[in-house]
XYZ file of C-alpha atoms in Angstrom:
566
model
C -38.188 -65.581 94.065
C -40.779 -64.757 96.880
C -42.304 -67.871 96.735
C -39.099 -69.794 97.237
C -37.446 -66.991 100.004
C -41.043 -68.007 101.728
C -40.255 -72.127 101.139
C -37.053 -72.243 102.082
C -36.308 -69.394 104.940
C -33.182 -70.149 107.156
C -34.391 -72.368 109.324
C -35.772 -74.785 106.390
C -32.420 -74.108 104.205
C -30.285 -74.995 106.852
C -32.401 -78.537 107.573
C -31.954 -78.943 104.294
C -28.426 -78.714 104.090
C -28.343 -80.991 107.381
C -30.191 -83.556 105.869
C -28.281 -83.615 102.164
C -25.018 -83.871 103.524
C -26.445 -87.233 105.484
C -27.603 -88.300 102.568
C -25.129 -87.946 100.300
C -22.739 -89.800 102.964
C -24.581 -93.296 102.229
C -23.449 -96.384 101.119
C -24.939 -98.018 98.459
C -26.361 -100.273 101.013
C -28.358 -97.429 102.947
C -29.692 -96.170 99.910
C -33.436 -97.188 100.732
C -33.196 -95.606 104.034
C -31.679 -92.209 102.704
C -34.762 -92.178 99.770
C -36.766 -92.836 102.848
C -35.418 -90.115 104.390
C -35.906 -87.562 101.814
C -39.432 -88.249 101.079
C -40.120 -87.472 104.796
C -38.094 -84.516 104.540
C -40.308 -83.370 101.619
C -43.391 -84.362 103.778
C -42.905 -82.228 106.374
C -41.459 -79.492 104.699
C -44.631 -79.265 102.634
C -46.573 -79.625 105.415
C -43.886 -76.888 107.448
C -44.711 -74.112 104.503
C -48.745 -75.019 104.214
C -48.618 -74.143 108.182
C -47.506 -70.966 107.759
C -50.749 -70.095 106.196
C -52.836 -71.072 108.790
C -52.976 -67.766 112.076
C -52.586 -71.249 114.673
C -52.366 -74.328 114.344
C -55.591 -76.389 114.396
C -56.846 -77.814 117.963
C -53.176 -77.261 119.747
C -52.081 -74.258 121.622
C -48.406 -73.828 120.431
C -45.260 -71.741 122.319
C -45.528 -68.124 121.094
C -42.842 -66.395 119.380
C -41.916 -70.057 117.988
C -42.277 -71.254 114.305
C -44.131 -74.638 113.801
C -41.091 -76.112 113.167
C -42.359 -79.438 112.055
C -39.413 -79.959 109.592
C -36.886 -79.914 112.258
C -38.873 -81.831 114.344
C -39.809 -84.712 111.986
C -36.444 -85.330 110.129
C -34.121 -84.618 113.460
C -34.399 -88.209 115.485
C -34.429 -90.187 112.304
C -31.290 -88.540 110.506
C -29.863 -89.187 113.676
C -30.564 -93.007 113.701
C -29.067 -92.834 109.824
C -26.404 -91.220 110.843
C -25.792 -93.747 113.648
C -26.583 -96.622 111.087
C -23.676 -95.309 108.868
C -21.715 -95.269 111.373
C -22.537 -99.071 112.473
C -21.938 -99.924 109.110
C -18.311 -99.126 108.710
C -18.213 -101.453 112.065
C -19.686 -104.207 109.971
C -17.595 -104.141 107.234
C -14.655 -104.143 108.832
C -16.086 -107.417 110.997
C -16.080 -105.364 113.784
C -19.122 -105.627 115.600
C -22.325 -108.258 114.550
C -24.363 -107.657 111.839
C -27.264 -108.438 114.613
C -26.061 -105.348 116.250
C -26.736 -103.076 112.548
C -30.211 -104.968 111.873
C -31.989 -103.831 115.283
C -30.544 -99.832 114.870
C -31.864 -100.563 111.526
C -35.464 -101.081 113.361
C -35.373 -98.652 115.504
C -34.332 -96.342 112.454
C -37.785 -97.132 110.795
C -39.702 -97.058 114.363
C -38.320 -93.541 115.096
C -39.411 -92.221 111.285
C -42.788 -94.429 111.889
C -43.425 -91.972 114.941
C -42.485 -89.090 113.015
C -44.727 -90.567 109.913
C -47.794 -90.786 112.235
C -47.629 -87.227 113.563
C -47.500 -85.972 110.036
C -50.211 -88.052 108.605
C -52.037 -86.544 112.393
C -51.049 -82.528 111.011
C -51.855 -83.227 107.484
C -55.755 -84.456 108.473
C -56.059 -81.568 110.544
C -55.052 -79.036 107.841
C -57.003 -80.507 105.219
C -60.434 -80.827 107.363
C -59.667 -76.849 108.205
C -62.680 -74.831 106.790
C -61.344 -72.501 103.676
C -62.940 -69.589 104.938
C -61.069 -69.379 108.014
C -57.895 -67.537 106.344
C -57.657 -66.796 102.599
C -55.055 -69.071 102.077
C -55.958 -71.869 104.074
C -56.617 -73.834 100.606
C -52.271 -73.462 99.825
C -52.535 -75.813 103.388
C -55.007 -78.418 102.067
C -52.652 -78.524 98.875
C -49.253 -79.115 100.608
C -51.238 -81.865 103.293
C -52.278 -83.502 100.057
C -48.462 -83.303 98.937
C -47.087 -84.476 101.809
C -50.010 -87.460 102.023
C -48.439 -88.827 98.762
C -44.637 -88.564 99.864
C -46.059 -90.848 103.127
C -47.334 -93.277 100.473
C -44.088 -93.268 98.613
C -42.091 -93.524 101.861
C -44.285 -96.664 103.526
C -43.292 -98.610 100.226
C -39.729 -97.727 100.913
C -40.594 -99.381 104.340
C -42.062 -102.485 103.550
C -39.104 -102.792 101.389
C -36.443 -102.532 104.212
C -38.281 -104.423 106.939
C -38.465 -107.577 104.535
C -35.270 -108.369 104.610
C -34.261 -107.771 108.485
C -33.863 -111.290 109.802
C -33.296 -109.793 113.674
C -36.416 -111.436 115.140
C -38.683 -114.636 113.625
C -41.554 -112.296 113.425
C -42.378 -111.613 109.449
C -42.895 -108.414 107.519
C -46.433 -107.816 108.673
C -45.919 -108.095 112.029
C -42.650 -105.930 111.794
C -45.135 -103.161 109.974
C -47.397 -103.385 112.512
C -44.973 -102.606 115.204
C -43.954 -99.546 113.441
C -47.779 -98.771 113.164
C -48.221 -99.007 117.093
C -44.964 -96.988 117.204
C -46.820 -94.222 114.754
C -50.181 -94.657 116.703
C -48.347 -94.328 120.093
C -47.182 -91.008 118.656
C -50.064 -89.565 117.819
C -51.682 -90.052 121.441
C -48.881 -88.958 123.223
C -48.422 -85.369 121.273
C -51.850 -84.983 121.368
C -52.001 -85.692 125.043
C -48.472 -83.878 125.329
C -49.849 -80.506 123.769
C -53.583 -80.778 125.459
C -51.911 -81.079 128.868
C -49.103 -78.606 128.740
C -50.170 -75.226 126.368
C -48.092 -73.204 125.348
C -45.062 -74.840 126.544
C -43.938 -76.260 123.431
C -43.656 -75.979 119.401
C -44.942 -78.501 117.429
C -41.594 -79.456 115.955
C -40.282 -79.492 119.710
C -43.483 -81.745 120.943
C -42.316 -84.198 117.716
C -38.979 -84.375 119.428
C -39.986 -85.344 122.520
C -43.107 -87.687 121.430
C -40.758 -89.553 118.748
C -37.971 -89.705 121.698
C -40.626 -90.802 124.400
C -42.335 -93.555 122.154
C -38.998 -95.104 120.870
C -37.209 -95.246 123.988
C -40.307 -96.836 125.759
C -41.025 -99.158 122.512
C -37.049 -100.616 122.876
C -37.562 -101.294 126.576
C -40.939 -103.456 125.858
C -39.556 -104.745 123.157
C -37.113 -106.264 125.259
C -39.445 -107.469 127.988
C -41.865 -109.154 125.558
C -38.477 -110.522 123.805
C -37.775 -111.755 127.054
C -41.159 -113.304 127.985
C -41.102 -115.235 125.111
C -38.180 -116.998 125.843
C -38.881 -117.957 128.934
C -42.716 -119.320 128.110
C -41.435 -120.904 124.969
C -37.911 -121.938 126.363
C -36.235 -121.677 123.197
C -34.464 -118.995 121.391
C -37.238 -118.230 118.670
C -37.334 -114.243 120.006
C -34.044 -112.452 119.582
C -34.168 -108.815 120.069
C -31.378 -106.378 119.647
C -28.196 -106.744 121.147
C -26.374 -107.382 124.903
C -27.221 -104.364 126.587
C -24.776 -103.210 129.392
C -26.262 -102.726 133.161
C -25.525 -99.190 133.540
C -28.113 -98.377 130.062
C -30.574 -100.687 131.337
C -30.753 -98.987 134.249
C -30.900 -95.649 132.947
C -33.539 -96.785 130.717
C -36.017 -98.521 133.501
C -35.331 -95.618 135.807
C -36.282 -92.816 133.590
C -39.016 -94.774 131.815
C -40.478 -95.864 135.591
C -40.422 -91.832 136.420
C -42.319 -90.907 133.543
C -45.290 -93.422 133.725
C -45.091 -93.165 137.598
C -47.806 -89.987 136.977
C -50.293 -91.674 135.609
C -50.004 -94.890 137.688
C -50.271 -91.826 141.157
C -53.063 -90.609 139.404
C -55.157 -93.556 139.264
C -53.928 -94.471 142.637
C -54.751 -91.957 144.341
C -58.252 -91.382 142.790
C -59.075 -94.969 144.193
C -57.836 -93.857 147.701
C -59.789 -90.249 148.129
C -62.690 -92.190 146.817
C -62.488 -94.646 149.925
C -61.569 -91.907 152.183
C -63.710 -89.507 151.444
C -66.678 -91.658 152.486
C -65.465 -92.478 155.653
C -64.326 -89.196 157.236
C -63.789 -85.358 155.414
C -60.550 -83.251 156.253
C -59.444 -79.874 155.553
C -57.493 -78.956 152.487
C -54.207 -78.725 154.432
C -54.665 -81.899 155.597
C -55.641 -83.627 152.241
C -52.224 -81.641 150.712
C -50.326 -83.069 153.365
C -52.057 -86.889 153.022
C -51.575 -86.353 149.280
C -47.974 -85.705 149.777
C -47.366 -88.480 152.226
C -48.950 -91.396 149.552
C -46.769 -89.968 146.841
C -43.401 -89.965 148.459
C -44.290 -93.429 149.635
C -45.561 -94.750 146.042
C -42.367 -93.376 144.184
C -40.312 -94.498 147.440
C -41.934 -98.007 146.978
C -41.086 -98.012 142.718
C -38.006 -96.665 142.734
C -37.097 -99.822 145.356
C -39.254 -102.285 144.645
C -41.284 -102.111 141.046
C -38.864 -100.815 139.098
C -35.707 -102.833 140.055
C -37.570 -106.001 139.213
C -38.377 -104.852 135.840
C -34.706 -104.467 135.217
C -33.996 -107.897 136.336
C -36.304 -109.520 134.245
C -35.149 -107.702 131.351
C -31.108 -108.024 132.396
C -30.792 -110.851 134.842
C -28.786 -108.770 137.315
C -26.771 -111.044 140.133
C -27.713 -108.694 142.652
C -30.630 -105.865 143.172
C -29.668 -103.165 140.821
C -29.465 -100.651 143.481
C -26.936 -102.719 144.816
C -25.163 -102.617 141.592
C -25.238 -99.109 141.198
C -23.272 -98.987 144.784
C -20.901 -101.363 143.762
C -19.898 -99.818 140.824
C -19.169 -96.807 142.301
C -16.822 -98.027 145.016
C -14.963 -100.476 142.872
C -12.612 -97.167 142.105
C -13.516 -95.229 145.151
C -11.122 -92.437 145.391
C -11.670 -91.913 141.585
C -15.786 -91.618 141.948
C -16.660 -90.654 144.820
C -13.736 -87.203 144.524
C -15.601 -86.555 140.932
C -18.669 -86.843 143.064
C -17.204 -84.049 145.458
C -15.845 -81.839 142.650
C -19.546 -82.161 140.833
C -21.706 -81.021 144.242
C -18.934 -78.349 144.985
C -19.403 -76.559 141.403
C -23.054 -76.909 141.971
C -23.730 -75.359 145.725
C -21.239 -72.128 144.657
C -22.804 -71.785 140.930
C -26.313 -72.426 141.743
C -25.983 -70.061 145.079
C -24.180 -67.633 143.015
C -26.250 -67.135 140.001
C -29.539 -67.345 141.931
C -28.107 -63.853 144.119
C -27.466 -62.436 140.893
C -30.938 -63.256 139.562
C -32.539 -61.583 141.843
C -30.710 -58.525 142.649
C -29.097 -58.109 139.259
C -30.624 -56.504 136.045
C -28.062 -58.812 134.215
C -29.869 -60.374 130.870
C -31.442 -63.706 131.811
C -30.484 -64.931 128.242
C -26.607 -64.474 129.591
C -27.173 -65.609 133.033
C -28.440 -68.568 131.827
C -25.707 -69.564 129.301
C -22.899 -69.561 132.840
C -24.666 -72.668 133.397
C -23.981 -73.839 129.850
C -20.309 -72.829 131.104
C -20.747 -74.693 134.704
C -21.759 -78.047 132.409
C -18.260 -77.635 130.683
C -16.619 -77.398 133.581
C -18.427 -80.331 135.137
C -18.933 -82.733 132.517
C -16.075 -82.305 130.181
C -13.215 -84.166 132.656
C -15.320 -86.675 133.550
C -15.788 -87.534 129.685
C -12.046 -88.080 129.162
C -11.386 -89.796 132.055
C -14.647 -91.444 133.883
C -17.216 -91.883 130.810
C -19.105 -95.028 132.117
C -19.206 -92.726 135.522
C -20.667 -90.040 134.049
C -23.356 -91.969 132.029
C -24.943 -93.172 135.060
C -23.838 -90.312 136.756
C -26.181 -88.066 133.603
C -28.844 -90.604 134.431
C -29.113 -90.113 137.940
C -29.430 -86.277 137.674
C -31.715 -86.889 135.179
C -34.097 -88.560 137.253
C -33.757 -85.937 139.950
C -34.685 -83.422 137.730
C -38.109 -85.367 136.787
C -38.953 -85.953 140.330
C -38.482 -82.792 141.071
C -40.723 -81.543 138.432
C -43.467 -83.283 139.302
C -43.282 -82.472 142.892
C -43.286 -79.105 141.327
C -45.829 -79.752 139.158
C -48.442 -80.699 141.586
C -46.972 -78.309 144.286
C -46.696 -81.349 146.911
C -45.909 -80.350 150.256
C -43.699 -79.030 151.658
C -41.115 -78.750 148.456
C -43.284 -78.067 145.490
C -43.456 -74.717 146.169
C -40.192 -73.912 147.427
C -38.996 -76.187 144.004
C -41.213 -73.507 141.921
C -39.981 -70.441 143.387
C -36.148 -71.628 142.989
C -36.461 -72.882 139.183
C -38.595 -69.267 138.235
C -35.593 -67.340 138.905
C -34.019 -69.264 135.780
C -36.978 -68.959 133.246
C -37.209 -67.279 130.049
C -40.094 -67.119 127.581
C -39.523 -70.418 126.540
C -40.613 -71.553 129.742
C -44.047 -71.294 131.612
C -45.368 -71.618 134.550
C -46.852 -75.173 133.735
C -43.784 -76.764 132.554
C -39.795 -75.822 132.733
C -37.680 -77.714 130.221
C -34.929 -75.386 129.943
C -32.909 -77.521 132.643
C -34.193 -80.843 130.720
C -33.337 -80.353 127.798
C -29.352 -78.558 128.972
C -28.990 -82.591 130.840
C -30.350 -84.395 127.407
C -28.441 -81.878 125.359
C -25.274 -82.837 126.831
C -25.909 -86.440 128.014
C -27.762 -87.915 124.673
C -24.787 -87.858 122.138
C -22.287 -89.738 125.264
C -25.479 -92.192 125.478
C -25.910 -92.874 121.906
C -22.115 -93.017 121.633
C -21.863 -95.808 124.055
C -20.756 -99.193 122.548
C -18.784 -99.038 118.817
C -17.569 -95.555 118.614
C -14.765 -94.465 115.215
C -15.021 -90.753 115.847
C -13.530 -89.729 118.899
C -15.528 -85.800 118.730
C -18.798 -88.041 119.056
C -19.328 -88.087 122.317
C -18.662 -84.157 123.220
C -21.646 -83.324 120.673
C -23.456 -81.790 123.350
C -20.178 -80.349 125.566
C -19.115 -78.616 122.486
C -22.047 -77.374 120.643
C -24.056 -75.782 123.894
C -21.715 -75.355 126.674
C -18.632 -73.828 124.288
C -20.303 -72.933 121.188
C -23.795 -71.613 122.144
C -22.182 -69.420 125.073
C -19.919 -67.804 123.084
C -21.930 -66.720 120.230
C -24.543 -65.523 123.215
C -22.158 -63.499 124.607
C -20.182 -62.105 121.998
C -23.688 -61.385 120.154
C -25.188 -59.672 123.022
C -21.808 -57.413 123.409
C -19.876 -56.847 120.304
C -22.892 -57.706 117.742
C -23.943 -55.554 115.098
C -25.053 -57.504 111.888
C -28.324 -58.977 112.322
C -29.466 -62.783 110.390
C -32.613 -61.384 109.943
C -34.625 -58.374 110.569
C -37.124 -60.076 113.273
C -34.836 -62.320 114.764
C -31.779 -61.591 117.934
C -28.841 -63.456 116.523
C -26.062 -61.576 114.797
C -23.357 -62.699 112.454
C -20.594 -61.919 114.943
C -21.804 -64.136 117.762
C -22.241 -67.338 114.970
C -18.510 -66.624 113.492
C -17.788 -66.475 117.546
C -19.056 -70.003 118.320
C -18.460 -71.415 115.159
C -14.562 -70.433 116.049
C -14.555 -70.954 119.884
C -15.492 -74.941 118.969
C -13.192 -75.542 116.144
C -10.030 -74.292 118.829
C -11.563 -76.259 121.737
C -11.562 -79.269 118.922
C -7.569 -78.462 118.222
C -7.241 -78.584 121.950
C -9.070 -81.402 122.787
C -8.095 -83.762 120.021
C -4.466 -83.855 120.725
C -5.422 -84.748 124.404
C -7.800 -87.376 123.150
C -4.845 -88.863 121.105
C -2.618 -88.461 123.955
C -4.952 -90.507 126.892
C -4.927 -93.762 124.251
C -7.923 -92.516 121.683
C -7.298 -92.955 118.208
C -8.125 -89.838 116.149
C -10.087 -90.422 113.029
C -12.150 -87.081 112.987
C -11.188 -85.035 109.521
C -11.230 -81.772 109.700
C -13.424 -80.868 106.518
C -16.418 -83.052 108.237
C -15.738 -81.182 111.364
C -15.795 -77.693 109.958
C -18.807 -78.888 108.388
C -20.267 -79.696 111.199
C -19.777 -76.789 113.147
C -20.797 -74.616 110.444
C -24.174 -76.582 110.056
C -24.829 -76.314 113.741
C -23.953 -72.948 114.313
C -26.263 -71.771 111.978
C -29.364 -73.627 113.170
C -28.472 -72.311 116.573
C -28.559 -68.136 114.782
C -31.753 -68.790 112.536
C -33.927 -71.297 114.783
C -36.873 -70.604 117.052
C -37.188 -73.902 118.424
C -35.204 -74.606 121.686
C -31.838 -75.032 120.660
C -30.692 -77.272 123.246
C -32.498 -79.870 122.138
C -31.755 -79.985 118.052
C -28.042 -78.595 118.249
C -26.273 -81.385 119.907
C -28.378 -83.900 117.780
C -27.593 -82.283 114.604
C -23.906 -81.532 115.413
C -23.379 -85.170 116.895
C -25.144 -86.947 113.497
C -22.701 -84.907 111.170
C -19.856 -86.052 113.998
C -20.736 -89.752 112.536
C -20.447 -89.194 109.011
């Protein structure tokens, strides 16, 4: 009984339960995918328990107080894609949407496990080269690697399987395989460059997210611009690639992918500059901070205009520069927009003035004081969902983008805001943030922007969408708050979270749901959410949120969205 209590602890049951009730949702058509699905499950809960053993985790500095949590970060982004595919294939049966349309979710199903497969295989070779005598049990780690080595063998069958009989592009099996492979190779740099760079800042489970996230999204947008390429050098259709893409997601995608390899392109820029530079003439340190500062704001000026527009051309064949666009669409309903736009910055200046008075001369709880901004994103996002939701995707996207610039000027404290940018986000920091690297506002944005994003294009369950509204700004508050207060009855002995703030989210959602769903029905949506998935749902995600030590805003929405689709 002490072995299993030690497999499956709450945290592991309740992935569990997540992923079986996925599962069991398949059609006989999916049932590769879901057998796919559980041998990675199996993988990286072996490898989840053999971590335990280990004091740290070989060669990576990992967020204290957190659990490895590499089975919620390996099975989270590809039960979503299942979920999604499930959902697509209602739409196909009912000769609703393309099958073209299933077939390329279908790849990027198998690319987002591919990255997760890769990181795995990466954790198992580390815990089986770990010298025995480094903790007496460190030999129950080499046994579960080896355990979780075999399910990968199991699982790339599976694979091989699937992949042969996807007629999306004219490439064949083996060069569909080794796309996944780059996908899985990708992942391993970038978690190992991810974790390296920034110490301490995340899990591994949480790094898993974000790599598998990071290496998909950027995969799908060169996928597209070799797809592209092709057609143009060849000048016939021999290279189809997923489906029509609308402007406002392409240009979510190129701006946020431009911001994110904008670093390393500075970087290397500006090491070629100081080296010319340098030899002709030396300056003081304020003056290189200041030059430094000056070459930056021009270089991301000069992409944002320039590089990165063109790159959404090629890949979208805009009539007009996509800034342009962007302008255009907003004014074609003006009074609509632009007083959303109004409302938006007004809720901002007197919440963000507000709470950062009240963070500094309060002894209020930060956990509390944070979760009014979970509140402020209700408030904010929630009307512009019903009534402006191609708005407020590129209106997510935009902020977004901010936010990234705004770390990295942070970051690298460039003159004159980096500093004033570090001071300001501090006073919102808890001990899942650090001094090198604040997510806590990221992953709040993604939380409550990914499920509207992923919900764009065929959508049969109307709840889909407010995934993220609903799970972190209504449910996650509440059960904060009510915990802190009224709670008594404690999920475990270590942990916070109390049974009275989980029964008080798990409630406060399913009466938004009875509130919202009647004025769903009532602005032209038709209803087709039933109310045993949705209690499901709820109940699933409202107890990862009380027995999880990962960051919750980042696995919540995704879990409560994918149990949405079923």
């Amino acid at each position: 009984m002490a072995a299993m209590a030690s497999l499956l602890n709450g945290e592991r049951a309740v992935v569990v339960v997540f992923v079986t009730c996925v599962v069991v949702s398949l059609p006989p058509s999916l049932f590769c995918h879901g057998l796919a699905l559980s041998l990675l499950a199996l993988a990286a809960l072996s490898l989840d328990v053999g971590a335990d053993y280990l004091n740290s985790f070989p060669l990576f500095q990992t967020r204290p107080g957190a659990s490895s949590g590499i089975l919620l970060g390996a099975v989270t982004l590809p039960t979503v894609m299942l979920s999604k595919l499930i959902q697509i294939e209602r739409a196909v049966s009912l000769k609703e949407i393309e099958i073209e349309e299933f077939e390329h979710l279908t790849m990027q199903y198998w690319a987002a496990s591919a990255c997760c497969l890769g990181v795995i295989v990466l954790l198992c070779v580390l815990i089986s080269n770990t010298p025995s005598n480094t903790h007496p049990l460190a030999l129950h780690s080499a046994r579960h690697a080896k355990f979780s080595l075999t399910c990968i063998v199991l699982y790339t069958a599976l694979c091989c399987v699937s992949l042969g009989t996807i007629s999306l592009t004219s490439f064949n099996t083996i060069l569909k395989l080794l796309w996944m492979f780059c996908h899985g190779l990708a992942a391993v740099k970038l978690i190992q460059h991810l974790l390296s760079t920034f110490p301490s800042c995340a899990s591994i489970g949480e790094a898993l997210l974000v790599t598998s996230g990071l290496v998909l999204y950027l995969g799908d947008m060169l996928a597209l611009t070799i797809a592209k390429a092709c057609r143009l050098l060849i000048t016939e259709n021999m290279v189809r690639y997923g489906s029509k893409r609308s402007e406002i997601g392409v240009i979510i995608q190129g701006m946020l992918l431009g911001l994110l390899l904008f670093p390393v392109v500075f970087r290397f820029v500006l090491q070629i500059l100081e080296w010319f530079l340098t030899k002709a003439f030396s300056q003081s340190r304020i003056d290189n901070e200041i030059r430094k500062s000056l070459i930056f704001f021009f270089c991301l000026g000069f992409s944002m205009i320039v590089i990165i527009p063109t790159w959404m051309e090629f890949v979208q064949d805009f009539h007009m520069h996509p800034l342009l666009w962007v302008f255009s669409f907003v004014f074609s309903e003006p009074l609509k927009r632009l007083s959303l736009c109004i409302y938006w910055v007004l809720v901002i200046c007197v919440s963000v003035v507000r709470f950062y008075n009240i963070s500094k001369n309060s002894k209020i709880e930060r956990i509390l004081l944070r979760k009014y901004y979970h509140l402020m994103a209700v408030l904010m996002f929630l009307p512009a969902l019903v009534f402006q939701p191609k708005f407020l995707d590129l209106a997510f996207g935009v902020a977004l983008g901010v936010f990234l610039a705004l770390e990295i000027v942070r970051v690298w404290r460039l003159w004159p805001l980096g500093r004033l940018v570090h001071q300001f986000m501090t006073a919102f920091t808890d001990h899942r943030d650090s001094d090198i690297l604040i997510v806590s506002h990221f992953s709040l944005l993604l939380g409550c922007a990914l499920p509207i994003w992923m919900s764009s294009g065929y959508n049969d369950r109307p709840l889909v969408p407010f995934a993220g509204i609903l799970s972190l700004g209504i449910g996650d508050t509440m059960a904060s708050m009510v915990g802190y207060k009224y709670g008594v009855l404690r999920w475990s002995k270590s942990g916070k979270k109390t049974v009275e703030g989980t029964a008080a989210g798990i409630t406060s959602v399913l009466a938004t749901c009875s509130v919202l769903l009647p004025l769903l029905a009532s602005t032209g949506y038709i209803v087709t959410e039933h109310w045993f998935s949705l209690v499901v749902a709820v109940t699933v995600s409202g107890l990862l949120e009380a027995y999880t030590t990962q960051l919750d805003n980042a696995f919540i929405p995704l879990v409560f969205y994918s149990l949405l689709c079923l």
